[in-house]
Short mmCIF file of C-alpha atoms in Angstrom, two decimals:
data_model
loop_
_atom_site.label_atom_id
_atom_site.label_comp_id
_atom_site.label_asym_id
_atom_site.label_seq_id
_atom_site.Cartn_x
_atom_site.Cartn_y
_atom_site.Cartn_z
CA MET T 485 128.14 70.26 76.18
CA ALA T 486 124.74 72.80 76.24
CA ALA T 487 123.72 75.34 77.62
CA ALA T 488 120.74 77.69 78.73
CA GLY T 489 120.99 80.88 79.99
CA ASP T 490 122.98 80.85 83.40
CA LEU T 491 122.68 76.71 83.15
CA GLY T 492 126.18 74.53 81.39
CA TRP T 493 126.22 71.13 81.71
CA THR T 494 128.65 68.20 80.12
CA ILE T 495 129.22 64.74 80.50
CA ARG T 496 132.32 62.78 80.16
CA ARG T 497 131.89 58.95 79.85
CA SER T 498 134.07 56.57 81.05
CA ALA T 499 135.36 58.52 83.42
CA TYR T 500 135.35 57.79 86.78
CA PHE T 501 137.64 59.97 89.43
CA ASP T 502 138.39 59.75 93.22
CA SER T 503 135.17 61.33 95.24
CA VAL T 504 137.79 63.77 97.08
CA ALA T 505 139.23 64.40 93.73
CA LEU T 506 135.94 65.66 92.30
CA MET T 507 135.14 67.47 95.54
CA ARG T 508 138.64 69.67 95.08
CA VAL T 509 137.72 70.44 91.82
CA ALA T 510 134.29 71.54 92.23
CA GLU T 511 134.97 73.95 94.71
CA GLN T 512 138.22 75.03 92.93
CA ALA T 513 135.73 76.22 90.29
CA ARG T 514 133.01 77.29 93.02
CA GLN T 515 135.35 80.41 93.83
CA ILE T 516 134.96 82.03 90.41
CA PRO T 517 133.33 84.95 90.70
CA GLY T 518 129.86 84.77 89.73
CA VAL T 519 129.85 81.09 89.91
CA LEU T 520 126.54 80.05 91.76
CA GLU T 521 127.09 76.17 91.90
CA VAL T 522 129.58 73.46 90.47
CA THR T 523 128.51 69.84 90.63
CA LEU T 524 130.88 66.38 89.06
CA VAL T 525 128.80 63.39 89.66
CA MET T 526 128.88 60.00 88.37
CA GLY T 527 126.05 59.09 86.26
CA THR T 528 123.25 57.00 88.07
CA PRO T 529 119.38 57.26 87.59
CA ALA T 530 119.61 58.98 91.02
CA ASN T 531 122.24 61.26 90.79
CA ARG T 532 119.83 62.84 87.64
CA ALA T 533 116.74 62.21 89.27
CA THR T 534 118.94 64.74 92.02
CA LEU T 535 120.41 67.16 89.57
CA VAL T 536 117.30 67.97 87.43
CA ALA T 537 115.37 68.38 90.96
CA SER T 538 117.41 70.79 91.72
CA GLU T 539 117.34 72.72 88.12
CA LEU T 540 121.11 71.10 87.60
CA TRP T 541 120.18 68.88 84.35
CA PRO T 542 117.93 69.15 81.61
CA VAL T 543 115.19 66.97 81.57
CA ASP T 544 115.87 66.12 77.93
CA ALA T 545 119.31 65.75 78.07
CA PRO T 546 121.48 62.73 76.65
CA ALA T 547 121.62 59.24 78.51
CA THR T 548 124.07 58.69 80.88
CA ALA T 549 125.24 55.33 82.33
CA PRO T 550 126.64 55.14 86.24
CA GLU T 551 130.31 55.07 85.11
CA ASP T 552 129.96 58.37 83.28
CA LEU T 553 130.43 61.54 85.20
CA LEU T 554 128.11 64.72 85.07
CA ILE T 555 129.22 67.87 85.23
CA ALA T 556 126.51 70.98 85.96
CA VAL T 557 127.12 74.82 86.70
CA ARG T 558 125.26 77.50 87.01
CA ALA T 559 126.89 80.83 86.95
CA LYS T 560 125.35 84.32 87.10
CA SER T 561 126.77 85.23 83.71
CA ASP T 562 127.85 83.52 80.98
CA ASP T 563 131.45 84.89 80.93
CA ALA T 564 131.31 83.18 84.48
CA LEU T 565 129.60 79.72 83.17
CA ARG T 566 132.45 79.50 80.65
CA LEU T 567 135.17 80.19 83.30
CA ALA T 568 133.96 77.59 85.60
CA LEU T 569 133.27 74.28 82.77
CA ALA T 570 136.94 75.26 81.34
CA SER T 571 138.49 75.31 85.13
CA VAL T 572 136.42 72.53 85.37
CA GLU T 573 137.63 70.43 82.39
CA GLN T 574 141.29 71.91 82.81
CA ARG T 575 141.75 69.69 86.02
CA LEU T 576 140.31 66.66 85.45
CA ASP T 577 142.70 67.06 82.31
CA ALA T 578 145.78 67.56 84.24
CA PRO T 579 148.36 65.13 83.89
CA ARG T 580 148.29 62.53 86.56
CA PRO T 581 151.78 62.48 88.45
CA ALA T 582 155.03 60.23 86.11
CA ALA T 583 154.93 56.81 87.08
CA ARG T 584 157.07 55.52 89.51
CA ASP T 585 159.32 52.72 89.76
CA ASP T 586 157.23 52.88 93.56
CA VAL T 587 154.44 52.59 92.04
CA ALA T 588 151.70 51.41 94.56
CA PRO T 589 150.09 48.54 93.73
CA ARG T 590 146.71 47.76 91.91
CA THR T 591 145.42 44.52 93.80
CA ILE T 592 145.04 43.57 97.23
CA VAL T 593 147.10 41.06 96.84
CA GLY T 594 149.67 43.14 95.65
CA ALA T 595 149.34 45.46 98.62
CA ARG T 596 149.26 42.76 101.11
CA ARG T 597 152.74 41.57 99.86
CA ARG T 598 154.28 44.94 99.57
CA ALA T 599 152.84 45.42 103.31
CA GLY T 600 154.30 42.90 104.79
CA VAL T 601 153.10 43.25 108.86
CA ALA T 602 149.96 45.11 107.76
CA ASN T 603 146.37 43.35 109.08
CA LEU T 604 143.94 45.63 107.36
CA ALA T 605 142.05 46.89 104.23
CA LEU T 606 140.31 49.72 103.87
CA ILE T 607 138.60 49.93 101.09
CA ALA T 608 137.10 52.95 99.37
CA VAL T 609 135.39 51.76 95.53
CA PRO T 610 132.70 51.82 93.87
CA GLY T 611 130.04 49.59 95.89
CA PRO T 612 130.13 46.78 92.65
CA TYR T 613 133.42 45.99 93.10
CA ALA T 614 133.42 46.39 96.84
CA ALA T 615 132.85 43.02 97.85
CA ILE T 616 134.49 41.12 95.17
CA ASP T 617 137.62 43.50 96.88
CA ALA T 618 137.05 42.64 100.36
CA HIS T 619 136.97 39.15 99.60
CA GLN T 620 140.68 39.26 98.26
CA ALA T 621 141.10 40.96 101.26
CA LEU T 622 140.11 38.19 103.31
CA SER T 623 141.76 35.47 101.63
CA ALA T 624 145.21 37.83 102.47
CA GLY T 625 144.57 37.38 105.77
CA LEU T 626 143.13 40.84 106.14
CA HIS T 627 141.15 42.40 108.51
CA VAL T 628 138.33 44.92 106.33
CA PHE T 629 137.40 48.75 107.15
CA LEU T 630 134.56 48.43 103.94
CA PHE T 631 133.87 52.49 103.76
CA SER T 632 131.99 52.51 100.44
CA ASP T 633 128.21 51.77 99.97
CA GLY T 634 126.32 50.36 97.04
CA VAL T 635 127.08 46.66 98.61
CA SER T 636 124.01 44.23 98.98
CA LEU T 637 122.79 42.73 101.85
CA ALA T 638 123.61 38.78 100.78
CA ASP T 639 127.10 39.94 100.21
CA GLU T 640 127.41 41.30 103.40
CA VAL T 641 126.23 38.73 105.05
CA ALA T 642 128.08 37.17 102.94
CA LEU T 643 131.51 38.89 103.90
CA LYS T 644 131.18 38.89 107.77
CA LEU T 645 130.24 35.11 107.74
CA ARG T 646 133.27 34.24 106.19
CA GLY T 647 135.07 36.84 107.77
CA ARG T 648 133.77 35.16 111.49
CA GLU T 649 135.46 31.69 109.93
CA LEU T 650 138.89 33.22 109.44
CA GLY T 651 139.17 35.03 112.20
CA LEU T 652 138.93 38.43 110.80
CA ILE T 653 136.56 41.07 111.30
CA VAL T 654 134.78 43.36 108.23
CA MET T 655 133.54 46.35 109.78
CA GLY T 656 130.82 47.92 107.18
CA PRO T 657 130.14 48.33 104.38
CA GLU T 658 129.03 52.39 104.59
CA CYS T 659 131.23 51.85 107.47
CA GLY T 660 132.53 55.40 108.02
CA THR T 661 134.33 55.29 111.03
CA SER T 662 136.56 53.25 113.38
CA ILE T 663 139.75 53.77 115.54
CA VAL T 664 142.11 51.03 115.62
CA ASN T 665 144.98 51.66 117.94
CA GLY T 666 144.50 55.40 118.21
CA VAL T 667 144.75 54.88 114.44
CA GLY T 668 141.30 56.65 112.43
CA LEU T 669 140.00 55.31 109.60
CA GLY T 670 137.53 57.18 107.60
CA PHE T 671 136.12 59.92 108.96
CA ALA T 672 137.23 59.53 112.82
CA ASN T 673 138.63 62.32 115.07
CA ARG T 674 141.11 62.54 116.48
CA VAL T 675 140.34 61.86 120.49
CA ARG T 676 142.68 61.54 123.28
CA ARG T 677 144.03 57.79 124.33
CA GLY T 678 142.08 55.55 127.03
CA SER T 679 140.08 53.22 128.16
CA ILE T 680 136.36 53.48 126.63
CA GLY T 681 136.11 50.99 123.98
CA VAL T 682 132.96 51.71 121.42
CA VAL T 683 131.31 49.48 119.59
CA GLY T 684 129.06 51.20 116.35
CA ALA T 685 126.60 50.56 113.98
CA SER T 686 126.87 54.48 112.98
CA GLY T 687 130.08 56.49 111.96
CA THR T 688 128.63 60.00 112.85
CA GLY T 689 127.21 57.93 115.63
CA ILE T 690 130.76 56.95 117.46
CA GLN T 691 131.92 60.35 116.06
CA GLU T 692 129.36 62.06 118.36
CA VAL T 693 129.95 59.50 121.30
CA THR T 694 134.06 59.37 120.77
CA THR T 695 134.19 63.13 120.49
CA LEU T 696 132.32 64.09 123.16
CA VAL T 697 134.12 61.96 125.73
CA HIS T 698 136.97 64.27 124.56
CA ARG T 699 135.26 66.74 125.55
CA LEU T 700 134.36 64.95 128.86
CA GLY T 701 138.09 64.21 129.17
CA GLY T 702 137.53 60.16 128.66
CA GLY T 703 139.97 59.04 126.54
CA ILE T 704 138.95 55.76 123.93
CA SER T 705 140.65 52.75 124.19
CA HIS T 706 139.37 51.38 120.50
CA ALA T 707 135.93 52.62 118.14
CA ILE T 708 134.99 49.47 115.99
CA GLY T 709 131.91 50.47 113.48
CA THR T 710 130.23 47.76 112.05
CA GLY T 711 128.43 48.92 109.20
CA GLY T 712 124.67 51.19 109.77
CA ARG T 713 123.09 47.90 108.69
CA ASP T 714 124.94 44.84 111.12
CA LEU T 715 122.10 44.73 113.97
CA ASP T 716 119.44 44.13 110.93
CA ALA T 717 117.95 40.51 111.30
CA ALA T 718 119.39 39.36 108.18
CA VAL T 719 122.87 40.30 109.34
CA GLY T 720 122.32 39.35 112.47
CA GLY T 721 125.00 41.42 114.24
CA VAL T 722 127.92 39.73 112.87
CA THR T 723 130.63 42.37 113.55
CA THR T 724 129.03 43.75 116.53
CA LEU T 725 129.40 40.61 118.59
CA GLN T 726 133.64 39.83 116.94
CA GLY T 727 133.82 43.88 118.24
CA LEU T 728 132.49 42.98 122.17
CA GLY T 729 134.14 39.51 122.18
CA TRP T 730 137.35 42.04 120.87
CA LEU T 731 136.45 44.85 123.43
CA ALA T 732 136.25 41.27 126.20
CA GLU T 733 139.37 40.67 126.14
CA ASP T 734 141.13 44.01 125.47
CA ASP T 735 143.40 44.71 128.96
CA GLY T 736 143.49 48.40 127.53
CA THR T 737 139.75 48.43 127.68
CA ARG T 738 137.65 49.07 131.47
CA VAL T 739 134.18 50.23 129.81
CA ILE T 740 132.34 49.63 126.67
CA VAL T 741 130.00 50.95 124.69
CA ILE T 742 126.94 50.26 122.19
CA VAL T 743 125.40 52.55 119.80
CA SER T 744 123.24 51.93 116.94
CA LYS T 745 121.06 52.97 114.41
CA PRO T 746 116.89 51.81 115.34
CA SER T 747 117.49 47.36 115.00
CA SER T 748 115.83 44.43 114.47
CA ARG T 749 114.72 44.03 118.33
CA ASP T 750 115.83 40.03 118.36
CA VAL T 751 119.64 41.18 117.22
CA ALA T 752 119.75 43.89 120.04
CA ASP T 753 118.38 40.92 122.93
CA ARG T 754 121.35 38.94 121.53
CA VAL T 755 123.74 41.81 121.49
CA LEU T 756 123.16 43.41 125.21
CA ALA T 757 122.23 39.76 126.14
CA ALA T 758 126.47 39.49 125.02
CA ALA T 759 127.07 43.01 126.74
CA ALA T 760 125.75 41.68 130.10
CA ARG T 761 128.01 39.07 129.83
CA ILE T 762 131.06 40.68 129.82
CA GLY T 763 132.24 41.68 133.12
CA LYS T 764 132.68 44.60 132.38
CA PRO T 765 131.04 48.38 133.00
CA ALA T 766 129.10 48.43 129.70
CA VAL T 767 126.12 51.41 128.37
CA ALA T 768 124.36 51.00 125.27
CA CYS T 769 122.51 53.26 122.75
CA LEU T 770 119.90 51.96 120.46
CA LEU T 771 117.86 53.88 119.12
CA GLY T 772 113.87 53.29 119.23
CA TYR T 773 114.57 49.95 120.93
CA ASP T 774 112.62 49.09 123.97
CA GLY T 775 113.21 46.14 125.06
CA GLN T 776 113.92 44.25 128.39
CA ILE T 777 117.41 45.78 129.81
CA PRO T 778 119.95 43.13 131.16
CA THR T 779 120.78 43.37 134.64
CA GLY T 780 124.18 45.19 134.84
CA LEU T 781 123.77 46.96 132.03
CA GLU T 782 123.07 50.68 131.85
CA VAL T 783 120.71 51.60 128.70
CA VAL T 784 120.62 55.17 127.93
CA THR T 785 118.33 56.96 124.65
CA THR T 786 120.96 59.84 123.61
CA LEU T 787 124.52 59.64 122.15
CA GLU T 788 125.72 62.57 124.56
CA GLU T 789 123.94 60.60 127.49
CA ALA T 790 126.44 57.63 126.42
CA ALA T 791 128.91 60.08 126.48
CA ILE T 792 128.46 61.04 130.01
CA ALA T 793 128.16 57.70 131.26
CA ALA T 794 130.71 56.11 129.18
CA VAL T 795 133.25 58.69 131.50
CA ARG T 796 131.35 58.05 134.41
CA LEU T 797 131.91 54.68 134.36
CA THR T 798 135.83 55.25 134.35
CA GLY T 799 135.97 57.15 137.91
CA ALA T 800 135.73 60.43 136.49
CA ALA T 801 133.05 63.20 137.39
CA PRO T 802 131.95 64.58 134.40
CA ARG T 803 130.36 67.61 134.53
CA GLY T 804 127.03 68.26 131.88
CA LEU T 805 126.83 70.12 128.82
CA ASP T 806 125.45 73.78 128.90
CA ARG T 807 122.37 74.59 126.40
CA PRO T 808 123.27 78.11 124.77
CA VAL T 809 121.38 81.25 125.49
CA ILE T 810 118.83 82.11 123.07
CA THR T 811 117.72 85.35 121.85
CA SER T 812 116.34 84.63 118.24
CA SER T 813 112.80 85.90 117.82
CA ALA T 814 111.56 83.72 115.23
CA THR T 815 108.33 83.06 115.15
CA SER T 816 106.52 79.38 115.89
CA GLY T 817 106.89 77.19 113.05
CA SER T 818 108.51 73.76 111.51
CA ILE T 819 111.87 72.44 111.44
CA VAL T 820 113.85 71.73 108.64
CA GLY T 821 116.80 69.57 109.56
CA LEU T 822 119.57 68.25 106.93
CA TYR T 823 122.07 66.37 108.05
CA THR T 824 125.16 64.45 106.66
CA GLY T 825 124.87 62.03 109.89
CA GLY T 826 122.33 59.43 109.23
CA THR T 827 122.36 58.19 113.25
CA LEU T 828 122.50 62.24 114.48
CA CYS T 829 119.54 63.00 111.91
CA GLU T 830 117.27 60.09 113.72
CA GLU T 831 118.14 61.07 116.78
CA ALA T 832 117.29 64.62 116.29
CA ARG T 833 114.14 63.12 114.76
CA CYS T 834 112.98 61.61 118.06
CA LEU T 835 114.25 64.17 119.95
CA VAL T 836 111.83 66.91 118.34
CA GLY T 837 108.96 64.68 117.15
CA GLY T 838 105.82 65.82 115.60
CA ARG T 839 104.44 65.58 111.77
CA VAL T 840 105.22 68.49 110.95
CA HIS T 841 109.52 68.72 110.89
CA ARG T 842 111.08 67.66 108.02
CA PHE T 843 114.55 66.17 109.13
CA VAL T 844 116.80 64.52 106.10
CA ASP T 845 119.95 62.29 105.96
CA PHE T 846 121.97 63.43 103.26
CA GLY T 847 124.83 60.87 104.04
CA ALA T 848 121.81 57.95 103.11
CA GLU T 849 122.95 55.71 99.95
CA GLU T 850 120.07 57.47 98.02
CA TYR T 851 122.51 60.68 98.14
CA THR T 852 126.11 59.49 97.97
CA ARG T 853 125.79 55.86 95.50
CA GLY T 854 127.69 57.87 92.03
CA ARG T 855 129.28 60.79 94.61
CA PRO T 856 130.81 62.57 97.57
CA HIS T 857 129.52 61.50 101.01
CA PRO T 858 128.10 65.24 102.22
CA ILE T 859 130.40 64.94 104.99
CA ILE T 860 133.33 65.45 101.80
CA ASP T 861 131.10 67.42 99.47
CA PRO T 862 127.87 69.46 101.06
CA SER T 863 127.37 70.82 98.09
CA LEU T 864 123.84 68.82 97.90
CA ARG T 865 123.15 70.13 101.21
CA HIS T 866 123.96 73.52 100.95
CA THR T 867 121.12 73.73 97.54
CA ALA T 868 118.45 72.22 100.63
CA ILE T 869 119.80 75.25 102.51
CA VAL T 870 118.38 77.34 100.33
CA ASP T 871 115.27 76.04 99.42
CA ALA T 872 114.35 75.12 102.54
CA ALA T 873 114.95 79.05 103.53
CA GLY T 874 111.80 79.45 100.89
CA ASP T 875 109.60 77.28 102.66
CA GLY T 876 107.10 79.61 104.58
CA ARG T 877 106.78 77.27 107.22
CA ALA T 878 109.76 76.87 108.35
CA SER T 879 111.25 78.74 111.18
CA VAL T 880 114.32 76.54 112.13
CA ILE T 881 117.07 74.54 110.27
CA VAL T 882 119.30 72.66 112.37
CA LEU T 883 122.08 70.12 111.18
CA ASP T 884 125.14 69.11 111.97
CA VAL T 885 128.98 69.90 110.83
CA ILE T 886 131.95 66.91 110.92
CA LEU T 887 135.56 67.23 110.83
CA GLY T 888 137.51 64.21 110.81
CA ASP T 889 141.36 63.68 108.60
CA CYS T 890 138.46 63.07 105.80
CA ALA T 891 136.19 65.53 106.17
CA HIS T 892 135.50 68.78 104.14
CA PRO T 893 138.88 71.37 104.52
CA ASP T 894 136.51 73.32 106.22
CA PRO T 895 132.88 72.56 106.64
CA ALA T 896 131.61 75.87 108.60
CA GLY T 897 134.09 78.28 105.95
CA ALA T 898 132.30 76.96 103.12
CA LEU T 899 128.69 76.77 104.91
CA ALA T 900 128.74 80.20 106.54
CA PRO T 901 128.03 82.36 103.26
CA VAL T 902 125.12 79.35 102.16
CA LEU T 903 123.72 80.30 105.90
CA VAL T 904 123.79 84.33 105.15
CA ASP T 905 121.95 83.69 101.37
CA ALA T 906 119.56 81.69 103.58
CA ARG T 907 118.44 83.90 106.41
CA GLU T 908 118.61 86.93 104.10
CA ARG T 909 115.89 85.54 101.71
CA ALA T 910 113.43 84.82 104.69
CA ARG T 911 114.41 87.91 105.32
CA HIS T 912 112.77 89.35 102.48
CA ALA T 913 110.01 87.21 102.13
CA GLY T 914 109.26 88.62 105.50
CA ARG T 915 109.88 85.97 108.29
CA SER T 916 112.99 85.15 110.97
CA LEU T 917 115.12 82.20 110.19
CA SER T 918 116.97 80.58 112.64
CA VAL T 919 119.96 77.95 112.03
CA VAL T 920 121.22 75.80 115.70
CA ALA T 921 124.40 73.96 114.24
CA HIS T 922 126.62 71.20 116.38
CA VAL T 923 129.99 70.76 115.44
CA VAL T 924 131.51 66.91 116.05
CA GLY T 925 134.46 67.19 116.39
CA THR T 926 137.80 68.34 118.10
CA ASP T 927 140.57 70.64 119.09
CA GLY T 928 143.36 68.20 117.55
CA ASP T 929 140.84 67.63 113.82
CA PRO T 930 142.83 69.22 111.15
CA GLN T 931 139.62 71.82 110.44
CA GLY T 932 139.61 73.12 114.25
CA LEU T 933 136.64 72.84 116.83
CA GLY T 934 136.43 76.07 117.67
CA VAL T 935 137.80 77.23 115.08
CA GLN T 936 134.38 75.75 112.97
CA GLU T 937 132.07 76.73 115.54
CA ASN T 938 133.58 80.86 116.10
CA ALA T 939 132.94 80.77 112.17
CA LEU T 940 128.73 80.06 112.41
CA ARG T 941 129.09 82.20 115.21
CA LYS T 942 129.81 85.06 113.37
CA VAL T 943 127.04 84.65 110.87
CA GLY T 944 124.25 84.05 113.76
CA ALA T 945 124.36 80.60 114.10
CA ILE T 946 123.58 79.15 117.15
CA VAL T 947 126.12 76.90 118.30
CA CYS T 948 125.44 73.70 120.70
CA ALA T 949 127.58 71.51 122.50
CA SER T 950 125.85 68.31 121.30
CA ASN T 951 123.03 66.58 118.99
CA ARG T 952 121.11 66.38 121.98
CA ILE T 953 120.88 70.27 122.61
CA ALA T 954 120.98 71.51 118.84
CA ALA T 955 117.90 68.79 118.56
CA GLN T 956 116.13 69.81 121.84
CA THR T 957 116.98 73.61 120.93
CA ALA T 958 115.59 73.89 117.63
CA ARG T 959 112.40 72.67 119.21
CA ASP T 960 111.99 75.45 121.65
CA ILE T 961 112.66 77.90 119.11
CA ALA T 962 109.93 76.71 116.73
CA GLU T 963 107.23 76.35 119.28
CA ALA T 964 108.52 79.46 120.80
CA ARG T 965 109.66 78.24 124.10
CA HIS T 966 112.70 80.34 124.47
CA ALA T 967 113.52 83.78 126.28
CA GLY T 968 114.04 86.78 124.46
#
């Protein structure tokens, strides 16, 4: 271990821990008075580079391997630094629960034997091992929800083609969200059951649509995540087309929604044509798509429009979502979009337009390889928020806050002091900084939609009911088009 001023760091060789466990250890250490930042990540080149850029890791530190654990702490004093490092070490060294006769099986095959009637495997292991486990699950006759990232494109294609041949579906890799028969997988939110089925090559895109459907009074039959690359030319929309087939045959699904990040034009054309042939009302939101729209299919440009159209197609009459009243005194400037959801980030980027603005998706693989997803551990984005406050060109920060069963237990509570710090730094520099946020979730989620929104409003954030509204509100503030 070495320490320099208010920075301390240490390396644990060949020490793999679950990302949720690392997030909890870091959060507990951050509660120590005087501690500014605690980061625990695996020793990949990308993670080291990120730590160095954030001044949380010395350039001349010893070499590390991807299976090594990097621990970095920044604190106001040496005492706080030592306490935080000791807290991390103590919690990592805490004994695991004693072995029991009913200890969990260590392989997919073993789990399949014990589970009996189960027909789906959820896989969340480091990328190099994920494809192996997914193939084992298929061999055991299980559908696959593949949360892991770091899976090669070739492995993804092989898994999905094999699954299709076996009559099984592979959701993923990098599949953040699905809802199957009312059971949420990954970051899914707690939404009411209903007659709207969703297929999405986007985790947070599915979350945005399903939670807005819930807010508008509708309900979800199933939401089938496919992984963000499913509509790439190399993959060919295998899982999306399977999902559409399943929803077509499901008696409980009356309306179908398709959601995707920017995709291959040819694959998107095939997917839309397949949806139009089903015979059920369908709406599609494929960001960036500009092709021919098949007859009988409604194509929209925002996730909010997709949710409203889907509820309307069930026969209901949903009311539009209100925009907030803006009283900010911010002057014109640029927008910094700091997102944990890739589709939300891309949608906001498209809506805002302009080259002067900057958008970052902290859920991208370059930021998640070897470290928890920012929906679980938002510390990397928190650092970026404070850094953005020092950008003299920025007048607005726009961001998402994602709720759900596997998300951070109190994301707004963790974010609030960071926003206070950022706005105070901007004020000391003689600037006004607005913060626009959209919370993706429902009051049924463990974190509570209302609780999270109120926590952000208390620190001066402008809270919007959809990502579309947040992006357009940020644009209006940056262009000084608001009243007040």
